[in-house]
Amino acid sequence: MNYYWTKTWGAPDVPEYDGLALSHEGYRAKILEYIQPGDIVLYLTSDAKEADPKLHGRLAGAVQISDPIEIIDIEFRRPGIKRPAEHYRKDGKFRWPFGIAISRSWKFIDQVSNNVLIPDHADYGMQGAATIHPMSHDQVAQLHVPAGTRGHKGW
C-alpha cells in the first residue's frame, strides 16, 4: 500500500457520493499509470477562501482507492442534490469532473497541520491540488490515526 497527499477544500464524503476528484483528465491518466487498489490519499485542506474554515491548513481526511480501480464522473455521484455554486467555474463547468472511485473514506478532527506533516507542501503551488504526491515513510509515520479508524487493509 502506498500513501499520497493532495490539497482539497475539505474532508472527503462517503464513497458512494465521492471519489478522488481531479480537474484535468491528463492528471487522472497519469495517476492511473501508477496508483494501485488500496492505496491511500490524504487530504490536506488548502487555505483557499472556499475551503472549510475549521480545517484550513490541516489534515482533513483520507480516501482509499477502490479495487478494482474505476473511473467515475464526480459531478453526478449524488443524484438530486445540487452541488454548491463554488464547485463550478465561471463558464458553468464542474471543477473536478475526472474521478477515481474510492472504497473507503475517513474524516479527521484535530489533526496535524499541513506544515508539520508535509513541510514543503506550499512549494507545490497549484500542483498541490492538481494531482497526488507520494509520501515518505517518515511522513506516514507521523500520522495520528484516531481510535476506530484503522481498517483491515493496514490503516
XYZ file of C-alpha atoms in Angstrom:
155
model
C 0.000 0.000 0.000
C 1.280 3.437 -0.954
C 0.418 6.786 0.594
C -0.066 10.057 -1.263
C -1.298 13.550 -0.434
C -3.264 16.223 -2.258
C -4.806 19.566 -1.355
C -8.575 19.949 -1.152
C -11.203 22.326 0.210
C -12.171 19.888 2.967
C -12.730 16.327 4.067
C -13.977 13.597 1.727
C -17.569 12.425 1.566
C -18.713 8.791 1.683
C -17.516 6.564 -1.208
C -20.977 6.261 -2.758
C -21.024 10.019 -3.395
C -17.359 10.899 -3.734
C -14.071 9.856 -5.270
C -10.575 11.149 -5.824
C -11.617 14.220 -7.830
C -9.341 15.871 -10.372
C -9.732 18.909 -12.594
C -7.851 17.582 -15.636
C -8.196 14.321 -17.487
C -4.435 14.253 -18.128
C -3.649 14.210 -14.401
C -6.077 11.343 -13.894
C -4.494 9.405 -16.784
C -1.028 9.873 -15.284
C -2.206 8.778 -11.815
C -3.830 5.677 -13.321
C -0.382 4.616 -14.581
C 0.868 4.015 -11.035
C -1.959 4.070 -8.468
C -2.869 0.664 -7.011
C -6.071 -0.646 -5.427
C -5.960 0.038 -1.694
C -3.580 2.998 -1.932
C -4.374 5.864 0.454
C -4.590 9.549 -0.494
C -4.556 12.060 2.371
C -6.447 15.330 2.036
C -4.603 18.421 3.225
C -7.040 21.319 3.453
C -5.938 24.331 1.463
C -6.061 27.920 2.657
C -8.357 28.929 -0.210
C -11.348 31.067 0.757
C -13.653 28.243 -0.396
C -12.025 25.727 1.966
C -13.702 24.595 5.155
C -12.661 27.316 7.643
C -12.490 24.813 10.528
C -9.891 22.794 8.632
C -7.719 25.478 6.975
C -4.154 24.265 6.722
C -4.807 20.929 8.426
C -5.086 17.279 7.505
C -8.825 16.760 6.900
C -9.205 13.145 5.853
C -8.193 10.360 3.527
C -9.583 8.071 0.848
C -8.691 4.545 -0.194
C -8.596 3.710 -3.923
C -11.163 1.082 -4.923
C -10.445 -2.472 -6.020
C -10.785 -2.717 -8.945
C -9.752 0.774 -9.955
C -12.656 2.539 -11.633
C -13.003 5.838 -13.499
C -16.023 7.886 -12.364
C -17.711 11.236 -13.021
C -17.802 13.004 -9.651
C -20.386 15.660 -10.513
C -23.337 13.278 -10.740
C -22.462 10.937 -7.865
C -25.133 12.486 -5.618
C -28.385 12.317 -7.628
C -30.937 15.021 -6.924
C -28.520 17.183 -4.899
C -27.225 20.414 -6.435
C -23.578 20.970 -5.671
C -22.560 24.377 -4.255
C -22.005 27.211 -6.753
C -18.292 27.410 -5.907
C -17.881 23.862 -7.265
C -18.468 25.292 -10.741
C -16.247 27.536 -12.845
C -17.430 30.833 -14.306
C -18.235 29.019 -17.556
C -20.590 26.658 -15.659
C -18.371 23.571 -15.875
C -17.824 21.415 -12.798
C -14.325 21.950 -11.354
C -13.354 18.292 -10.723
C -15.182 16.002 -13.164
C -12.392 13.429 -13.567
C -12.679 10.939 -10.743
C -11.233 7.699 -9.497
C -13.534 5.560 -7.339
C -12.791 5.071 -3.656
C -13.756 2.185 -1.402
C -13.333 3.950 1.953
C -13.052 7.470 3.297
C -12.096 8.967 6.624
C -12.710 12.413 8.106
C -10.209 13.545 10.711
C -10.677 16.002 13.568
C -7.896 17.903 15.363
C -5.182 16.623 13.072
C -1.676 17.858 12.458
C -1.111 20.961 10.344
C -0.070 20.653 6.708
C 3.219 22.373 7.591
C 4.145 19.685 10.110
C 3.107 16.685 8.014
C 4.376 17.888 4.609
C 6.752 20.807 5.325
C 7.268 21.661 1.645
C 3.595 21.424 0.579
C 3.424 25.168 -0.188
C 6.280 24.804 -2.689
C 3.925 22.797 -4.921
C 1.635 25.786 -5.517
C -1.398 24.864 -7.607
C 0.152 21.474 -8.358
C -0.521 20.602 -4.717
C -4.218 20.360 -5.551
C -3.997 19.352 -9.199
C -2.641 15.845 -8.625
C -1.372 13.494 -5.901
C 2.107 13.373 -4.390
C 3.940 10.422 -2.808
C 4.558 10.443 0.923
C 7.745 9.198 2.536
C 7.769 6.518 5.226
C 8.701 9.207 7.780
C 5.712 11.347 6.781
C 3.342 8.390 7.053
C 4.805 7.513 10.474
C 3.805 10.992 11.755
C 0.118 10.358 11.207
C -2.053 10.227 14.295
C -4.867 7.870 13.385
C -7.797 8.244 15.821
C -9.176 5.150 17.534
C -11.734 3.285 15.465
C -10.375 4.388 12.083
C -7.902 1.593 11.490
C -9.058 -0.617 8.649
C -8.463 -4.247 7.848
C -6.158 -3.340 4.931
C -3.400 -1.847 7.041
C -4.531 1.639 8.021
